[in-house]
Coordinates of C-alpha atoms and ligand atoms in Angstrom, one line a residue:
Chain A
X180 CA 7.2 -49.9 22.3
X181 CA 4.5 -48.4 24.7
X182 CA 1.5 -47.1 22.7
X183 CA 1.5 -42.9 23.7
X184 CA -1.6 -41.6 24.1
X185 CA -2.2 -38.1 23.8
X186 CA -5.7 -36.2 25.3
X187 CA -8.5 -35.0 22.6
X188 CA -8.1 -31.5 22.0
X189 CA -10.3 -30.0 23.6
X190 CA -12.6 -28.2 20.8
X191 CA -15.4 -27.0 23.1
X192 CA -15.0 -23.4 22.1
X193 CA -14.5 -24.2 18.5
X194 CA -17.9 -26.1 18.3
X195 CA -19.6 -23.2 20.4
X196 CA -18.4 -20.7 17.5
X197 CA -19.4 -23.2 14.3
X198 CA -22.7 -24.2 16.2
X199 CA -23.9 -20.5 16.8
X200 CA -23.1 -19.3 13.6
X201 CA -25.2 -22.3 12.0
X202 CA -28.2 -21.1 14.4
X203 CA -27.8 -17.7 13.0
X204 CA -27.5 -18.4 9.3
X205 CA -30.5 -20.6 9.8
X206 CA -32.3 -18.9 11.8
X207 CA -31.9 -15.8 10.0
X208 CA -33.0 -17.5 6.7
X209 CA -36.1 -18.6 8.7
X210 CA -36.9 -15.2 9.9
X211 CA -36.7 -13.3 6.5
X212 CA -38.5 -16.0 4.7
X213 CA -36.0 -17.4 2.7
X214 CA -36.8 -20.8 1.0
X215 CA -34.5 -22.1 -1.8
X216 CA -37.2 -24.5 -2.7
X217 CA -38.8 -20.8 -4.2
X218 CA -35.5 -20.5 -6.5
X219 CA -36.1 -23.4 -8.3
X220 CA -39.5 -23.2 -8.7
X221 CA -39.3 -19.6 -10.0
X222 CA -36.3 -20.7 -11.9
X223 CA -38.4 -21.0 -15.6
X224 CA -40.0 -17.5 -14.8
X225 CA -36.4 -16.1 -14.3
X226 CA -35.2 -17.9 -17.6
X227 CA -38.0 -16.7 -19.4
X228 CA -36.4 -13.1 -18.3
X229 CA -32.9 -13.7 -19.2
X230 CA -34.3 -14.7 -22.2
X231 CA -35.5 -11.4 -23.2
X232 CA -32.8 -9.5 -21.6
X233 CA -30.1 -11.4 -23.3
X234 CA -31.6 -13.2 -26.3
X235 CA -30.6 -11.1 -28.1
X236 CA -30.2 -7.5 -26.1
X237 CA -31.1 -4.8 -28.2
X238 CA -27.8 -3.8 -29.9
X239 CA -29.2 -1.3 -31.7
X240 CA -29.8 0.2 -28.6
X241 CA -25.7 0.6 -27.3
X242 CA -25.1 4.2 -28.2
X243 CA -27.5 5.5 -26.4
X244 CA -26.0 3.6 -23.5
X245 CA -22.6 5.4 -23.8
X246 CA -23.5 9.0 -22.7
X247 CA -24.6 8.1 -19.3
X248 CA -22.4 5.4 -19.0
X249 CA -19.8 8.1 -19.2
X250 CA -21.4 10.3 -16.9
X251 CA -21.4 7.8 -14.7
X252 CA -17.4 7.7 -14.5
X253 CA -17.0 11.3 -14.7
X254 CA -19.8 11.0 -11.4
X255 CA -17.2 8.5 -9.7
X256 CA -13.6 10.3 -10.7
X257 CA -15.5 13.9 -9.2
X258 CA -17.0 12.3 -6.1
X259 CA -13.4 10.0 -5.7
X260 CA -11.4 13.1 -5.9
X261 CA -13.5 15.4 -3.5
X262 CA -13.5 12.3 -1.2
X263 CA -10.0 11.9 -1.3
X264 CA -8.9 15.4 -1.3
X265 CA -10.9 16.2 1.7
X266 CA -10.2 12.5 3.8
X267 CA -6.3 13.1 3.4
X268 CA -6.4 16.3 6.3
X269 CA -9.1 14.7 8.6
X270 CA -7.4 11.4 8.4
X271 CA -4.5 13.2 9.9
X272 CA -6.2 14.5 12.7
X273 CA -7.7 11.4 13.2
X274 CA -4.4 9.6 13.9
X275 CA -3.7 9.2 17.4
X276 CA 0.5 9.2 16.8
X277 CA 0.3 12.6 15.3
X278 CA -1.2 15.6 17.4
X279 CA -1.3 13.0 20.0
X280 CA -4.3 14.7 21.6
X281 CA -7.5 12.6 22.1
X282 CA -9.7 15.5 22.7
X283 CA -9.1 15.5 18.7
X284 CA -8.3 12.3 17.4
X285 CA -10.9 10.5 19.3
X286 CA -13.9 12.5 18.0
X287 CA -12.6 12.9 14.6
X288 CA -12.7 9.3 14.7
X289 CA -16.2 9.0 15.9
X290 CA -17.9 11.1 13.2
X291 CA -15.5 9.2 10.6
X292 CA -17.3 6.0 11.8
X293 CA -20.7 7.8 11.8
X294 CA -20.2 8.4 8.3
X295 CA -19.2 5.1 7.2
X296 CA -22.3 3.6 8.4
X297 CA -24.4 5.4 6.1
X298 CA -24.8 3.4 2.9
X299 CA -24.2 5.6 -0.5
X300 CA -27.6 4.6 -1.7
X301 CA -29.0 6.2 1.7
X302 CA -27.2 9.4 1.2
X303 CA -28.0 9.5 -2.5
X304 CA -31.4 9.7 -2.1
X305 CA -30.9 12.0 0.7
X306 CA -29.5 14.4 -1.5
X307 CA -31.6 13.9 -4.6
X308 CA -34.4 15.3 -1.9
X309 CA -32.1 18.1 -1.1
X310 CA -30.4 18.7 -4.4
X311 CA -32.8 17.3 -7.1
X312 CA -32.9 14.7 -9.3
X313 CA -29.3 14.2 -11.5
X314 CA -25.9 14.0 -11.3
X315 CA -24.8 16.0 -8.8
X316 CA -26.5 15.0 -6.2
X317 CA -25.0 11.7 -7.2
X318 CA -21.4 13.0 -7.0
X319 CA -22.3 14.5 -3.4
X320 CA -23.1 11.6 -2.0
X321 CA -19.6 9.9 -3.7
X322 CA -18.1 12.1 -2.2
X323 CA -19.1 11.6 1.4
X324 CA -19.0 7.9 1.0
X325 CA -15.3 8.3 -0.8
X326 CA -14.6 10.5 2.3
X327 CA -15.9 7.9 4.9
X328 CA -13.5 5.3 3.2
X329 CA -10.5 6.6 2.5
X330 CA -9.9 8.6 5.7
X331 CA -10.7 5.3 7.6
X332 CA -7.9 3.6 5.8
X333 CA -6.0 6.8 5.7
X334 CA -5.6 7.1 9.5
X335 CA -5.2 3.7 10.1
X336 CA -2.0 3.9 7.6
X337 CA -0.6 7.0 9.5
X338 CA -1.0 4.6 12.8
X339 CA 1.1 2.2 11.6
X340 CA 3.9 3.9 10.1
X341 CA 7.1 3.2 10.9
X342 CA 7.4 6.2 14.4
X343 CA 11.7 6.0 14.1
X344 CA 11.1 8.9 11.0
X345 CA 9.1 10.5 13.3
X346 CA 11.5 10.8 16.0
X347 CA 14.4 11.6 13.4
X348 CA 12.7 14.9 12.2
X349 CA 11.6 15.7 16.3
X350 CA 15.4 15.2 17.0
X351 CA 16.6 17.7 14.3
X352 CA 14.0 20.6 15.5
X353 CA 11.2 20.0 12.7
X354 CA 7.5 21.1 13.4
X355 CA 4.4 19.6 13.1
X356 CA 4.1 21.0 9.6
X357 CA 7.7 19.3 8.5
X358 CA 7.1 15.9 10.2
X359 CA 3.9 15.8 8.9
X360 CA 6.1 16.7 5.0
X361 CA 9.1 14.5 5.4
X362 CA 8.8 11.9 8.0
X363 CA 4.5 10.8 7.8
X364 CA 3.4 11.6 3.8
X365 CA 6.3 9.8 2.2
X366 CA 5.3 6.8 4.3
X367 CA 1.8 6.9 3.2
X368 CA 1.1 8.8 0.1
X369 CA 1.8 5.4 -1.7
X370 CA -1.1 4.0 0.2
X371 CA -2.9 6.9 0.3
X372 CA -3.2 6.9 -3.9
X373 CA -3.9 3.2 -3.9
X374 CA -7.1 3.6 -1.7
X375 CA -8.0 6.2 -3.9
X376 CA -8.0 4.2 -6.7
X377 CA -9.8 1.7 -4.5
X378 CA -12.3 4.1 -3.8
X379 CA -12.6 4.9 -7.5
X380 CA -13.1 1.0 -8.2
X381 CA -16.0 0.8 -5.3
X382 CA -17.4 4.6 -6.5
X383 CA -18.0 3.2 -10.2
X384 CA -20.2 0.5 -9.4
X385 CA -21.9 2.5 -6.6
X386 CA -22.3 5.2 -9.2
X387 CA -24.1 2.6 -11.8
X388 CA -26.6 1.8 -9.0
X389 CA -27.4 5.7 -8.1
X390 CA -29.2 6.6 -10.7
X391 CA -32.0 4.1 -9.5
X392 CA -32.7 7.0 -6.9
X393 CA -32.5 10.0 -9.1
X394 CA -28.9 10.9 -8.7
X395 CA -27.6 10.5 -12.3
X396 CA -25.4 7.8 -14.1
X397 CA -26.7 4.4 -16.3
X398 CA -28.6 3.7 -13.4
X399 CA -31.5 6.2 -14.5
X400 CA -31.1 4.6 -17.9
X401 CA -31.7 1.3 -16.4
X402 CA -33.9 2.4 -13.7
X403 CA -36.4 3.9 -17.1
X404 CA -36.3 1.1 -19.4
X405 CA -36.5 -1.5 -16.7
X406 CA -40.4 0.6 -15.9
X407 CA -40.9 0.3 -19.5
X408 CA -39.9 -3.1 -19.7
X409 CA -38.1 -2.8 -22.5
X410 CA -35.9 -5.9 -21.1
X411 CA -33.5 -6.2 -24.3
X412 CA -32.4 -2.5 -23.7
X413 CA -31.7 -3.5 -19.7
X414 CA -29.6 -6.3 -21.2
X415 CA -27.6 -4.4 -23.1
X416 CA -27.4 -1.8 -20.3
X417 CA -26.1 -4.8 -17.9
X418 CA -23.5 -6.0 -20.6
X419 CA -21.7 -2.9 -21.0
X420 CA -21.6 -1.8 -18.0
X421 CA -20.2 -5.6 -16.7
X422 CA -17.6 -4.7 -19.5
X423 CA -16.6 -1.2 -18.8
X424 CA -16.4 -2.0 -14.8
X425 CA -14.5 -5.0 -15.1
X426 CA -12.0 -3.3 -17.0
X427 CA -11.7 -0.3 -14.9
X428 CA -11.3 -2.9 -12.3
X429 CA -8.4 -4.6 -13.9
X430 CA -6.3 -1.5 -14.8
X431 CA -6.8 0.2 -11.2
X432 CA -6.1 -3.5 -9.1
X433 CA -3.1 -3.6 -11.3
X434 CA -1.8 0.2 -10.5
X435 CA -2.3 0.0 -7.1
X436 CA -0.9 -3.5 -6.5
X437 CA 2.5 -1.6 -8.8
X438 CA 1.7 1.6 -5.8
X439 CA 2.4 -0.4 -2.8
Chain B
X168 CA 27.9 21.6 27.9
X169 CA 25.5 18.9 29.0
X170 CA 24.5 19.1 32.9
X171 CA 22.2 16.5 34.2
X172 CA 20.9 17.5 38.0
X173 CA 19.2 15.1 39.8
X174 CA 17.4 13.4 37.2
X175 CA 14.7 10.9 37.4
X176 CA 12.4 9.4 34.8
X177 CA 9.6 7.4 35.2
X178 CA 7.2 6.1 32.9
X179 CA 3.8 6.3 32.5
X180 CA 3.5 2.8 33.1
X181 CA 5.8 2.9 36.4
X182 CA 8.8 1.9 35.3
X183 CA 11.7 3.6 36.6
X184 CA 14.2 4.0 33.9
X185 CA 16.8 6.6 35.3
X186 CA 17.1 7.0 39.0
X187 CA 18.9 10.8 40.1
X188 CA 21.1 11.6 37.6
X189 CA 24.1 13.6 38.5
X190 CA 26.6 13.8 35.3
X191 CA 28.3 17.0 33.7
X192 CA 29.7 16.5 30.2
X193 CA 32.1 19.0 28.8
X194 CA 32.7 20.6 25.4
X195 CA 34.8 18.2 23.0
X196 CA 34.5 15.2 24.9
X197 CA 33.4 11.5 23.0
X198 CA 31.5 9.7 25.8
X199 CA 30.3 6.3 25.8
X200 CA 27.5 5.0 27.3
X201 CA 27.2 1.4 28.5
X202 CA 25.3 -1.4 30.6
X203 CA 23.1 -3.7 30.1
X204 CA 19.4 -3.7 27.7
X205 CA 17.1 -2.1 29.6
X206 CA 19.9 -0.5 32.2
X207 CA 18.6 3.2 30.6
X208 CA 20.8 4.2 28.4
X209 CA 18.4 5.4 25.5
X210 CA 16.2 7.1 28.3
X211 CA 19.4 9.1 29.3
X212 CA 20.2 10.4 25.9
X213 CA 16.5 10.9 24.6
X214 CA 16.1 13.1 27.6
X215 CA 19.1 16.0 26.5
X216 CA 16.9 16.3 23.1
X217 CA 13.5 16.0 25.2
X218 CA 12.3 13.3 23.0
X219 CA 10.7 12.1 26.2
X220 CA 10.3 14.6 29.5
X221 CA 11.9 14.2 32.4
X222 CA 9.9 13.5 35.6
X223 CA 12.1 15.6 37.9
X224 CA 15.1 17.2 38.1
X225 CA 16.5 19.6 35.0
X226 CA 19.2 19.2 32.2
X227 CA 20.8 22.3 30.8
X228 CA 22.2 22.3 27.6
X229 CA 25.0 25.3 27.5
X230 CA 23.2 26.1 31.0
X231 CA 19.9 26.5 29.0
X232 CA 17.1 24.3 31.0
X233 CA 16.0 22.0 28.4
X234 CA 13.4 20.2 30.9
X235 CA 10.7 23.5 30.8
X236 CA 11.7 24.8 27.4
X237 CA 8.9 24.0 24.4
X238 CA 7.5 24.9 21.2
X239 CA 10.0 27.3 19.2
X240 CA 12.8 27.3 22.0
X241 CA 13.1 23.8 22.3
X242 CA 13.3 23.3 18.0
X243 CA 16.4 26.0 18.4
X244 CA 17.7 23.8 21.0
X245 CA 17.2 20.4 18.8
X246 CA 18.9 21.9 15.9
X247 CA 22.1 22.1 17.4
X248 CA 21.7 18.4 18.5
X249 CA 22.3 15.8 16.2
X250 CA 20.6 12.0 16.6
X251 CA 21.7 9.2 15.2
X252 CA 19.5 6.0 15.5
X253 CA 20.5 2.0 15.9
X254 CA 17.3 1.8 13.5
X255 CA 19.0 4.9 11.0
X256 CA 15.6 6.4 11.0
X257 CA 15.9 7.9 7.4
X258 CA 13.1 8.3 5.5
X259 CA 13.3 5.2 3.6
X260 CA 11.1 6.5 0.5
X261 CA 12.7 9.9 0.2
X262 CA 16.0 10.5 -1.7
X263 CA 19.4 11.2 -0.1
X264 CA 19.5 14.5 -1.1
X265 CA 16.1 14.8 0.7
X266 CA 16.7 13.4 3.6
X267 CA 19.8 15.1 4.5
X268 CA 17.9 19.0 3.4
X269 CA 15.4 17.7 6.0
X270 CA 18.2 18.2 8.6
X271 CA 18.2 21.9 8.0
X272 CA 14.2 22.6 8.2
X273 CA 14.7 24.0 11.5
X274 CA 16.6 27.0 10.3
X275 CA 13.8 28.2 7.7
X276 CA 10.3 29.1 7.8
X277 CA 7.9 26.2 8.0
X278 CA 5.7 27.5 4.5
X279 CA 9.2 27.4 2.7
X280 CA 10.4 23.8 4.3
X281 CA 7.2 22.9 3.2
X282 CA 7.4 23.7 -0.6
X283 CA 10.8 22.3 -0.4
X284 CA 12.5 25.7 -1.0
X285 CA 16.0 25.4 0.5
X286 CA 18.3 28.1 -0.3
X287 CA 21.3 26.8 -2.6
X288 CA 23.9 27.5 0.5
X289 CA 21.6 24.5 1.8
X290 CA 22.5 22.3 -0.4
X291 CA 26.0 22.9 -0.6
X292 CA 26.0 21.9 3.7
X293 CA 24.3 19.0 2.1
X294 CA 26.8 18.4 -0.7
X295 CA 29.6 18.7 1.7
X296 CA 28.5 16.4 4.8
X297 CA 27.5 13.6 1.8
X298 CA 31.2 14.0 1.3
X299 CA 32.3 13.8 4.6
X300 CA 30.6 10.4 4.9
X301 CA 32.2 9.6 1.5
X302 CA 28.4 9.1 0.1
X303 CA 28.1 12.3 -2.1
X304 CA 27.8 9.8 -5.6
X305 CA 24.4 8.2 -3.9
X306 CA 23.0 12.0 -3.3
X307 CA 19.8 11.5 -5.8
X308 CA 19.5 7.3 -4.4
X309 CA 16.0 6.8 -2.9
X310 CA 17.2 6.1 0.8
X311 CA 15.4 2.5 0.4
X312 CA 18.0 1.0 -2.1
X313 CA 21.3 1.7 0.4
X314 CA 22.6 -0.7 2.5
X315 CA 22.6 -0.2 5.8
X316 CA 26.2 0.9 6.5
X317 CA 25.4 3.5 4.0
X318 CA 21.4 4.8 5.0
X319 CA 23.8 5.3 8.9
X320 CA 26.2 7.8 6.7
X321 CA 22.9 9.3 5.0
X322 CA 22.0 9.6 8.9
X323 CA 25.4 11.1 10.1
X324 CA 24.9 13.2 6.9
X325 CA 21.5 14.2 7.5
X326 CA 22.6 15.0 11.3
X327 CA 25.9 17.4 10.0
X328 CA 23.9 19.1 7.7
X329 CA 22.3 20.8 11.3
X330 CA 25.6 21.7 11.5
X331 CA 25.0 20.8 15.3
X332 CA 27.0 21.5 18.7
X333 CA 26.2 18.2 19.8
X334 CA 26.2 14.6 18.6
X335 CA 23.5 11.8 20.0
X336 CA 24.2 8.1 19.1
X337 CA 21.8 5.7 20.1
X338 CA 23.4 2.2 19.3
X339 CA 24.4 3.3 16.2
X340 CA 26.3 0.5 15.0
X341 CA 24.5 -2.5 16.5
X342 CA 21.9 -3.3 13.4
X343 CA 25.4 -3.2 11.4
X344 CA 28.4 -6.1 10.5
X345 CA 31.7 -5.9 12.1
X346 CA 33.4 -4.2 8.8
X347 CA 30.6 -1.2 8.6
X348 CA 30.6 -0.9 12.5
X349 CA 34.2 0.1 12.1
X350 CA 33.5 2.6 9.0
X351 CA 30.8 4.3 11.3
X352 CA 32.7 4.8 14.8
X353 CA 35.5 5.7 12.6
X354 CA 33.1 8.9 11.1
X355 CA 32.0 9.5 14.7
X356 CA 35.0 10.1 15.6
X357 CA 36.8 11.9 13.1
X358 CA 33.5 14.7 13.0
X359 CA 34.3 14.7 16.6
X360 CA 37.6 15.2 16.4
X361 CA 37.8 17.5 13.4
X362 CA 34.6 19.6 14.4
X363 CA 34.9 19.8 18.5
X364 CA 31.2 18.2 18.0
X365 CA 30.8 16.5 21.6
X366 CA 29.4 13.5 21.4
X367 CA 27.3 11.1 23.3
X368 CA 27.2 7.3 22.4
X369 CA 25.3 4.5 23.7
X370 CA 27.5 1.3 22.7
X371 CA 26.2 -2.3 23.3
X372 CA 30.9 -3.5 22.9
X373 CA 32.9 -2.2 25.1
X374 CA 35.9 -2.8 22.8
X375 CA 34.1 -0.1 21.0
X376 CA 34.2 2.2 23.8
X377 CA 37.3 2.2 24.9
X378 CA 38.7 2.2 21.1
X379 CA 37.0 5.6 20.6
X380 CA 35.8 7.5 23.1
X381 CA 37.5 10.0 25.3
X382 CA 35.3 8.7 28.6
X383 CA 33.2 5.4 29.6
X384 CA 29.9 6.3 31.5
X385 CA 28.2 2.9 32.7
X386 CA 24.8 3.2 33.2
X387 CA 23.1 0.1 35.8
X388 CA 19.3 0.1 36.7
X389 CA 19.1 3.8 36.0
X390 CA 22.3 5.3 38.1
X391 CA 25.6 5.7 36.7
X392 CA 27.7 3.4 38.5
X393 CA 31.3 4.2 36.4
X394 CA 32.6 6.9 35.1
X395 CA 36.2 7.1 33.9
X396 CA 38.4 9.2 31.7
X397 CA 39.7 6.8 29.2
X398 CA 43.5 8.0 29.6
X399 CA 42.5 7.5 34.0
X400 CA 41.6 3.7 33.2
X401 CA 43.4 1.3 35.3
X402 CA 44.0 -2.0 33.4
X403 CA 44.2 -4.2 36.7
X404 CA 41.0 -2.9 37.5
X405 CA 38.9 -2.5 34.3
X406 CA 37.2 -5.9 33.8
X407 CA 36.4 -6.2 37.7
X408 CA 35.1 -2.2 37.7
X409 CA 33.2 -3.7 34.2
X410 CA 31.4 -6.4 36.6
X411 CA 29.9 -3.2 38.5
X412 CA 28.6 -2.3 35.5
X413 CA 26.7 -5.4 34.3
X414 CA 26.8 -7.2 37.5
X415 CA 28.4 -10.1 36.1
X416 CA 31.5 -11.0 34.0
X417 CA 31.8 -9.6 30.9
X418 CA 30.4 -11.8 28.2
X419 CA 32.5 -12.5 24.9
X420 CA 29.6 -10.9 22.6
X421 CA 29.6 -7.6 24.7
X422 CA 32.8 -7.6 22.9
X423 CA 33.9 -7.2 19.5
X424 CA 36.8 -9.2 19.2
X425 CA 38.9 -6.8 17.4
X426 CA 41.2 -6.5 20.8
Ligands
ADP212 N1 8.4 4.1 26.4 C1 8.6 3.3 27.5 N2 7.6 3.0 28.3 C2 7.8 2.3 29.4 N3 9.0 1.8 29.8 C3 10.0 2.1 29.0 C4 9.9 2.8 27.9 N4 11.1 3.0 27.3 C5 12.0 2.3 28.1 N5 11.3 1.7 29.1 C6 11.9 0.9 30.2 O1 12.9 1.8 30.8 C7 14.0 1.0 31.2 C8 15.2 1.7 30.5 O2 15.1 1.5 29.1 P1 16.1 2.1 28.1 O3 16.5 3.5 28.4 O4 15.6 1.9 26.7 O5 17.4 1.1 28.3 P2 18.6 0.8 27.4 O6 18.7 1.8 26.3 O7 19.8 0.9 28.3 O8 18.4 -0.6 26.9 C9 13.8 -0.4 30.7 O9 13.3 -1.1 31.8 C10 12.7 -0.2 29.7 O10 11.9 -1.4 29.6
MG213 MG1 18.5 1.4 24.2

């Protein structure tokens, strides 16, 4: 039998793609300094740390961590809900399949993506200038990031619903206001409550991390016993909050995937 | 009833679906629409409900122009129009009981639809055209768990409960199996026959059509190219006349076998 012979593939793009993004992951490296050589040999100074963090943390010191640990999740389920509660209408104007009108739609859309760019540590400290240090400037900023998130996912649910609903309730004389009720939210209020949760998830953690800016939460604890290096009392700080978020974590991922 | 003058469509993206359409359909009558995929059938019918706009001419339902009406005048118009989808188009995570209330939100106030206040007469229309589809023991099913023979009753249901003048069927039987396809047309027909609701159906057999309706309408590259009475059909004739329709012989699958 004759031997077939089949052409290379020809892979020319493929290599183009994996060869610039090795230039840019090197070169990047290269630009911002980054050695791994420097890992290791600050490796013992970074055990040394650990050590004092971990070995033991400072037990003792775990009530105290409570309180703003909890005012850290009462910061996230506030800033979630105001997120939420306020992305739900502008993600509907957002969607293109709904008013149909891009003189809306398209610059809803714009600011939404405006606002997504802005990272919630940037905001918080924004409004921990306007609003003063604590909590609520914390919760403000939640809630605009929340907001940026959820109406992003939000509208790009409404986009792909299923249109024949739609069409149904247009047939039968509804109005926006009824299509909007019986053909769009059953379609995407299961969604819509699973990216809140989602949202609550991301919020939590953002939340621990605010507090290093002023806005409230364990990460002002952290934030002050880290300047006082009192390192056992930032270990405990780190282990209960690992805890707590991993948990919250685990019952929300398992809600939503039971939503959708 | 239905009066199409002149009618042409066009899409946005240039096709041209329907092509000066002249047809007049009267009170009571069952038509069927055939021709090929793509011949513009769906066009046709989506056009008496406005669910697209016509590019020129005007249809008049009960010699009101349905082409320039909008807003409230064309939801009073819809209202009395029924549609019925090959897809069913009920909303799948709503129960039965919802979905066939939503068919009456054009006769209330939107705030009222809204909060889901539906006076109790309501839901007696709604009680009584789950009935007629035999389907009144699934009334508080979510619309997900039915099968599809029964979300197309919920559909007929939902589409009675407008208590409408007219009845739109847009392949309504060709997502289902031979045995449901029957139970539908056989629904269709009897609300036609029992209510004087006219009715327009597209149907992909043409066993189908001439088992139920009162008058064939074929439909070719957007003209209507046969249009016949079902009692005026010549037998010699029919499957050469069919040939117009489809341009070709008439494939077995365009029928349903049931002779
Ligand atoms: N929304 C649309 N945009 C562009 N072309 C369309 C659209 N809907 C239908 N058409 C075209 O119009 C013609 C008629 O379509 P349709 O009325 O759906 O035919 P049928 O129902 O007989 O299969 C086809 O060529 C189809 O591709
Ligand atoms: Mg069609």
């Amino acid at each position: 039998m004759d031997k077939i012979v089949v052409p290379k593939p020809r892979n020319l793009r493929r290599n183009a793609v994996v060869l610039s993004v090795v230039f840019l992951i090197v070169g990047s490296a290269v630009f911002a300094g980054f050695n791994p050589i420097e890992i290791i040999e600050n490796f013992s100074k970074g055990k040394r740390l650990l050590g004092r963090m971990f070995l033991p943390p400072d037990w003792s010191y775990s009530a105290k961590v409570i309180s703003p640990l909890l005012e850290t999740i009462r910061m996230a389920i506030v800033g979630t809900f105001w997120g939420a509660l306020t992305a739900l209408p502008v993600a509907v104007l957002a969607a293109g399949n709904f008013l149909k009108n891009p003189w809306i739609s398209k610059p809803v859309r714009l600011i939404l993506n405006v606002f997504r760019t802005i990272p919630a540590m940037v905001l918080a400290s924004l409004f921990v200038a306007v609003y003063g240090i604590g909590p609520f400037s914390g919760v403000v900023a939640l809630s605009i990031f929340t907001f940026g998130l959820i109406s992003k996912l939000t509208y790009e649910s409404i986009e792909a619903i299923d249109f024949g609903q739609v069409e149904a309730l247009m047939s039968l004389g509804a109005d926006k206001p009824n299509i909007l009720r019986y053909a769009i939210m059953p379609q995407i209020l299961p969604q819509f409550m699973s990216y809140t949760l989602y949202g609550f998830e991301v919020n939590v953690r953002a939340a621990a991390v605010l507090g290093y800016v002023g806005a409230g939460g364990i990460g002002q604890t952290f934030e002050h016993n880290l300047a006082w290096r009192n390192f056992d009392r930032v270990g405990v700080i780190i282990v209960i909050s690992f805890v707590v978020v991993l948990i919250i974590d685990f019952v929300s991922s398992h809600i939503r995937k039971r939503l959708v | 009833m239905i009066e199409f003058t002149g009618v042409s469509k066009v899409y946005p993206n240039g096709t041209r679906a329907l092509n000066d359409i002249n047809l007049k359909i009267e009170e009571g009558e069952f038509v069927a629409v055939i021709g090929l995929s793509g011949a513009g059938k769906s066009t046709l019918l989506r056009l008496i409900n406005q669910l697209i706009p016509a590019t020129s001419g005007t249809v008049t339902f009960d010699g009101t122009d349905v082409t320039s009406a909008g807003g409230k005048e064309l939801r009073n118009i819809r209202r009395q129009i029924g549609m019925i989808f090959q897809g069913f188009n009920i909303v799948k995570r709503a129960s039965v009981l919802t979905n066939v209330l939503s068919g009456r939100v054009a006769y209330h106030p939107t705030w009222k639809t809204i909060l889901g206040l539906f006076p109790e007469e309501d839901k007696q229309i709604a009680y009584r055209a789950l009935q007629r589809v035999d389907i009144l023991e699934k009334v508080h099913s979510r619309a997900s768990d039915l099968s599809g023979g029964q979300q197309q009753r919920v559909a007929i249901a939902r589409a009675l409960a407008q208590e409408p003048r007219l009845m739109l069927a847009d392949e309504p039987v060709a997502s289902l199996d031979p045995i449901t396809t029957i139970q539908v047309m056989d629904y269709l027909k009897k609300i036609n026959e029992e209510d004087g609701i006219t009715t327009i159906a597209n149907l992909h057999h043409v066993d189908l059509a001439l088992k139920y309706s009162s008058r064939v309408v074929g439909v070719r590259e957007g003209k209507i190219v046969y249009d016949v009475k079902i009692k005026d059909i010549d037998k010699k004739t029919f499957l050469a006349d069919l040939e117009k329709v489809y341009g070709r012989a008439i494939h077995h699958d365009e029928m349903l076998g049931e002779g």
